[in-house]
mmCIF file of C-alpha atoms in Angstrom:
data_model
loop_
_atom_site.group_PDB
_atom_site.id
_atom_site.type_symbol
_atom_site.label_atom_id
_atom_site.label_comp_id
_atom_site.label_asym_id
_atom_site.label_seq_id
_atom_site.Cartn_x
_atom_site.Cartn_y
_atom_site.Cartn_z
ATOM 1 C CA UNK A 1 -21.087 -48.168 -37.874
ATOM 2 C CA UNK A 2 -23.640 -46.528 -40.124
ATOM 3 C CA UNK A 3 -23.366 -42.726 -40.701
ATOM 4 C CA UNK A 4 -26.687 -42.067 -38.929
ATOM 5 C CA UNK A 5 -25.624 -44.078 -35.880
ATOM 6 C CA UNK A 6 -22.241 -42.323 -35.860
ATOM 7 C CA UNK A 7 -23.956 -38.898 -35.969
ATOM 8 C CA UNK A 8 -26.331 -39.946 -33.165
ATOM 9 C CA UNK A 9 -23.415 -41.223 -31.070
ATOM 10 C CA UNK A 10 -21.500 -37.995 -31.653
ATOM 11 C CA UNK A 11 -24.587 -35.894 -30.835
ATOM 12 C CA UNK A 12 -25.164 -37.872 -27.642
ATOM 13 C CA UNK A 13 -21.533 -37.416 -26.613
ATOM 14 C CA UNK A 14 -21.677 -33.658 -27.269
ATOM 15 C CA UNK A 15 -24.992 -33.344 -25.385
ATOM 16 C CA UNK A 16 -23.641 -35.273 -22.396
ATOM 17 C CA UNK A 17 -20.526 -33.047 -22.361
ATOM 18 C CA UNK A 18 -22.638 -29.873 -22.450
ATOM 19 C CA UNK A 19 -24.907 -31.135 -19.676
ATOM 20 C CA UNK A 20 -21.910 -32.029 -17.529
ATOM 21 C CA UNK A 21 -20.292 -28.657 -18.242
ATOM 22 C CA UNK A 22 -23.556 -26.888 -17.417
ATOM 23 C CA UNK A 23 -23.794 -28.737 -14.109
ATOM 24 C CA UNK A 24 -20.202 -27.890 -13.316
ATOM 25 C CA UNK A 25 -20.862 -24.212 -14.049
ATOM 26 C CA UNK A 26 -24.013 -24.349 -11.922
ATOM 27 C CA UNK A 27 -22.077 -25.940 -9.050
ATOM 28 C CA UNK A 28 -19.359 -23.281 -9.346
ATOM 29 C CA UNK A 29 -21.934 -20.474 -9.398
ATOM 30 C CA UNK A 30 -23.404 -21.653 -6.092
ATOM 31 C CA UNK A 31 -20.207 -22.843 -4.449
ATOM 32 C CA UNK A 32 -19.030 -20.773 -1.492
ATOM 33 C CA UNK A 33 -16.341 -18.256 -2.435
ATOM 34 C CA UNK A 34 -12.758 -19.132 -1.515
ATOM 35 C CA UNK A 35 -11.725 -17.763 1.888
ATOM 36 C CA UNK A 36 -10.414 -14.219 1.637
ATOM 37 C CA UNK A 37 -7.197 -13.175 3.330
ATOM 38 C CA UNK A 38 -9.226 -10.319 4.811
ATOM 39 C CA UNK A 39 -11.449 -12.778 6.660
ATOM 40 C CA UNK A 40 -8.577 -14.875 8.011
ATOM 41 C CA UNK A 41 -6.589 -13.815 11.096
ATOM 42 C CA UNK A 42 -2.967 -12.865 10.480
ATOM 43 C CA UNK A 43 -0.661 -15.571 11.822
ATOM 44 C CA UNK A 44 1.682 -13.906 14.331
ATOM 45 C CA UNK A 45 4.650 -15.579 12.617
ATOM 46 C CA UNK A 46 3.867 -13.562 9.459
ATOM 47 C CA UNK A 47 4.466 -10.195 11.144
ATOM 48 C CA UNK A 48 6.745 -10.790 14.150
ATOM 49 C CA UNK A 49 9.781 -9.678 12.124
ATOM 50 C CA UNK A 50 8.207 -6.232 11.687
ATOM 51 C CA UNK A 51 8.151 -5.508 15.435
ATOM 52 C CA UNK A 52 11.951 -5.533 15.641
ATOM 53 C CA UNK A 53 14.180 -2.506 15.336
ATOM 54 C CA UNK A 54 16.326 -2.413 12.220
ATOM 55 C CA UNK A 55 19.063 -0.396 10.545
ATOM 56 C CA UNK A 56 17.011 0.900 7.598
ATOM 57 C CA UNK A 57 15.186 4.191 7.111
ATOM 58 C CA UNK A 58 12.219 4.726 4.823
ATOM 59 C CA UNK A 59 11.787 8.407 3.905
ATOM 60 C CA UNK A 60 9.459 9.902 1.393
ATOM 61 C CA UNK A 61 7.457 12.744 0.008
ATOM 62 C CA UNK A 62 3.910 12.803 -1.301
ATOM 63 C CA UNK A 63 2.681 15.523 -3.630
ATOM 64 C CA UNK A 64 0.020 16.036 -6.278
ATOM 65 C CA UNK A 65 -0.119 18.877 -8.763
ATOM 66 C CA UNK A 66 -3.428 20.516 -9.701
ATOM 67 C CA UNK A 67 -2.964 23.270 -12.244
ATOM 68 C CA UNK A 68 -0.220 25.558 -10.950
ATOM 69 C CA UNK A 69 -0.619 24.371 -7.348
ATOM 70 C CA UNK A 70 1.345 21.543 -5.748
ATOM 71 C CA UNK A 71 -0.483 19.896 -2.854
ATOM 72 C CA UNK A 72 1.294 17.768 -0.233
ATOM 73 C CA UNK A 73 0.383 15.258 2.428
ATOM 74 C CA UNK A 74 1.137 17.901 5.122
ATOM 75 C CA UNK A 75 -0.696 16.999 8.324
ATOM 76 C CA UNK A 76 -1.861 13.627 6.974
ATOM 77 C CA UNK A 77 -0.841 10.282 8.428
ATOM 78 C CA UNK A 78 1.879 8.320 6.640
ATOM 79 C CA UNK A 79 1.888 4.583 7.344
ATOM 80 C CA UNK A 80 4.442 1.823 7.020
ATOM 81 C CA UNK A 81 2.700 -1.549 6.912
ATOM 82 C CA UNK A 82 4.496 -4.919 6.967
ATOM 83 C CA UNK A 83 3.806 -7.224 4.043
ATOM 84 C CA UNK A 84 1.570 -10.211 4.771
ATOM 85 C CA UNK A 85 -1.402 -11.897 3.069
ATOM 86 C CA UNK A 86 -3.904 -9.658 4.881
ATOM 87 C CA UNK A 87 -2.028 -6.451 3.916
ATOM 88 C CA UNK A 88 -1.761 -7.587 0.270
ATOM 89 C CA UNK A 89 -5.497 -8.302 0.138
ATOM 90 C CA UNK A 90 -6.269 -4.954 1.761
ATOM 91 C CA UNK A 91 -4.032 -3.012 -0.670
ATOM 92 C CA UNK A 92 -5.622 -4.835 -3.597
ATOM 93 C CA UNK A 93 -9.120 -4.014 -2.310
ATOM 94 C CA UNK A 94 -8.256 -0.320 -1.976
ATOM 95 C CA UNK A 95 -5.857 0.302 -4.868
ATOM 96 C CA UNK A 96 -6.598 -2.522 -7.311
ATOM 97 C CA UNK A 97 -3.161 -4.132 -6.864
ATOM 98 C CA UNK A 98 -0.513 -4.660 -4.195
ATOM 99 C CA UNK A 99 2.442 -2.910 -5.832
ATOM 100 C CA UNK A 100 1.667 0.760 -6.390
ATOM 101 C CA UNK A 101 -1.585 2.665 -6.600
ATOM 102 C CA UNK A 102 -3.731 5.683 -5.979
ATOM 103 C CA UNK A 103 -7.398 6.071 -5.117
ATOM 104 C CA UNK A 104 -9.227 9.308 -5.855
ATOM 105 C CA UNK A 105 -10.696 11.159 -2.877
ATOM 106 C CA UNK A 106 -13.939 11.501 -4.844
ATOM 107 C CA UNK A 107 -14.498 7.731 -4.681
ATOM 108 C CA UNK A 108 -16.357 6.193 -1.774
ATOM 109 C CA UNK A 109 -13.962 4.756 0.815
ATOM 110 C CA UNK A 110 -13.430 1.002 0.826
ATOM 111 C CA UNK A 111 -15.091 -0.365 3.970
ATOM 112 C CA UNK A 112 -13.731 -3.252 6.010
ATOM 113 C CA UNK A 113 -15.752 -5.064 8.677
ATOM 114 C CA UNK A 114 -12.974 -5.001 11.250
ATOM 115 C CA UNK A 115 -9.220 -4.737 10.956
ATOM 116 C CA UNK A 116 -7.159 -7.614 12.268
ATOM 117 C CA UNK A 117 -5.579 -6.503 15.576
ATOM 118 C CA UNK A 118 -2.123 -7.582 14.325
ATOM 119 C CA UNK A 119 -2.556 -5.387 11.249
ATOM 120 C CA UNK A 120 -3.229 -2.388 13.480
ATOM 121 C CA UNK A 121 -0.517 -3.154 16.057
ATOM 122 C CA UNK A 122 2.270 -3.735 13.521
ATOM 123 C CA UNK A 123 1.756 -0.714 11.298
ATOM 124 C CA UNK A 124 4.029 2.246 11.930
ATOM 125 C CA UNK A 125 2.568 5.733 11.745
ATOM 126 C CA UNK A 126 3.954 9.236 11.455
ATOM 127 C CA UNK A 127 2.642 12.584 10.205
ATOM 128 C CA UNK A 128 3.738 14.322 7.013
ATOM 129 C CA UNK A 129 5.500 17.618 7.710
ATOM 130 C CA UNK A 130 4.637 20.977 6.091
ATOM 131 C CA UNK A 131 6.621 20.109 2.940
ATOM 132 C CA UNK A 132 4.906 16.710 2.539
ATOM 133 C CA UNK A 133 7.865 14.685 3.813
ATOM 134 C CA UNK A 134 7.819 11.740 6.205
ATOM 135 C CA UNK A 135 10.382 9.345 7.649
ATOM 136 C CA UNK A 136 10.436 5.982 9.408
ATOM 137 C CA UNK A 137 13.744 5.253 11.183
ATOM 138 C CA UNK A 138 14.945 1.895 12.574
ATOM 139 C CA UNK A 139 13.023 -0.248 10.070
ATOM 140 C CA UNK A 140 13.919 -3.977 9.957
ATOM 141 C CA UNK A 141 14.679 -5.741 6.673
ATOM 142 C CA UNK A 142 11.557 -6.810 4.831
ATOM 143 C CA UNK A 143 8.826 -5.809 2.401
ATOM 144 C CA UNK A 144 6.589 -2.930 3.470
ATOM 145 C CA UNK A 145 3.730 -0.812 2.151
ATOM 146 C CA UNK A 146 3.985 2.967 2.396
ATOM 147 C CA UNK A 147 0.621 4.757 2.376
ATOM 148 C CA UNK A 148 -0.540 8.335 2.798
ATOM 149 C CA UNK A 149 -3.014 10.817 1.333
ATOM 150 C CA UNK A 150 -2.847 14.174 -0.406
ATOM 151 C CA UNK A 151 -6.269 15.805 -0.123
ATOM 152 C CA UNK A 152 -7.708 19.291 -0.463
ATOM 153 C CA UNK A 153 -11.062 20.982 -0.978
ATOM 154 C CA UNK A 154 -11.841 21.632 -4.623
ATOM 155 C CA UNK A 155 -14.603 23.727 -6.156
ATOM 156 C CA UNK A 156 -17.839 23.484 -4.200
ATOM 157 C CA UNK A 157 -16.001 21.858 -1.274
ATOM 158 C CA UNK A 158 -15.573 18.733 -3.381
ATOM 159 C CA UNK A 159 -12.811 16.412 -2.145
ATOM 160 C CA UNK A 160 -9.802 16.423 -4.455
ATOM 161 C CA UNK A 161 -6.596 14.392 -4.453
ATOM 162 C CA UNK A 162 -6.577 10.959 -2.920
ATOM 163 C CA UNK A 163 -4.797 8.143 -1.130
ATOM 164 C CA UNK A 164 -1.659 6.475 -2.426
ATOM 165 C CA UNK A 165 0.440 3.381 -1.806
ATOM 166 C CA UNK A 166 3.773 1.911 -2.840
ATOM 167 C CA UNK A 167 5.345 -1.438 -1.931
ATOM 168 C CA UNK A 168 9.026 -1.207 -0.956
ATOM 169 C CA UNK A 169 11.697 -3.809 -0.233
ATOM 170 C CA UNK A 170 14.008 -2.601 2.535
ATOM 171 C CA UNK A 171 17.321 -4.402 3.168
ATOM 172 C CA UNK A 172 20.889 -3.968 4.321
ATOM 173 C CA UNK A 173 20.839 -0.862 6.512
ATOM 174 C CA UNK A 174 19.854 1.422 3.636
ATOM 175 C CA UNK A 175 17.960 4.667 3.257
ATOM 176 C CA UNK A 176 15.020 3.962 0.955
ATOM 177 C CA UNK A 177 13.491 7.066 -0.627
ATOM 178 C CA UNK A 178 9.855 6.899 -1.730
ATOM 179 C CA UNK A 179 8.030 9.363 -3.938
ATOM 180 C CA UNK A 180 4.240 9.138 -3.948
ATOM 181 C CA UNK A 181 2.328 8.864 -6.114
#
């Protein structure tokens, strides 16, 4: 093959590859997004375990320090949420991951169209006491998310503090202590 023909053949091959790659990128850009766990119903089998009574206790405290003042979650809801695909997607949407996180009160809240009824019916809720402590008795073995908020009015009635989350693995009739954030 002559050098000019070889260069033309190579150029044609490269051009065809770029065109094909461009079409593939175009197709991907207009392809429907993959289904989100937040838009799929929770299969009952994924959360049935969480409805049972167990031998574990999850206890915790949530505090934030601002200057010389320590603020607590006193009076705020503390939640214990069973792990499932929907809960993981929700934690990631709010906190940026599904392991441990905090979201400043000054940020706009993350909005969800509608919570899955199984998400709502399987979460456990209590209220933080005056010292910022909370406790969930009779928790079955499994992976859970603990969430609460420490919020107060800052200068100019600006919201300070925020929401927090930690993923915990509870097993074997233990007391699991959680410190948030």
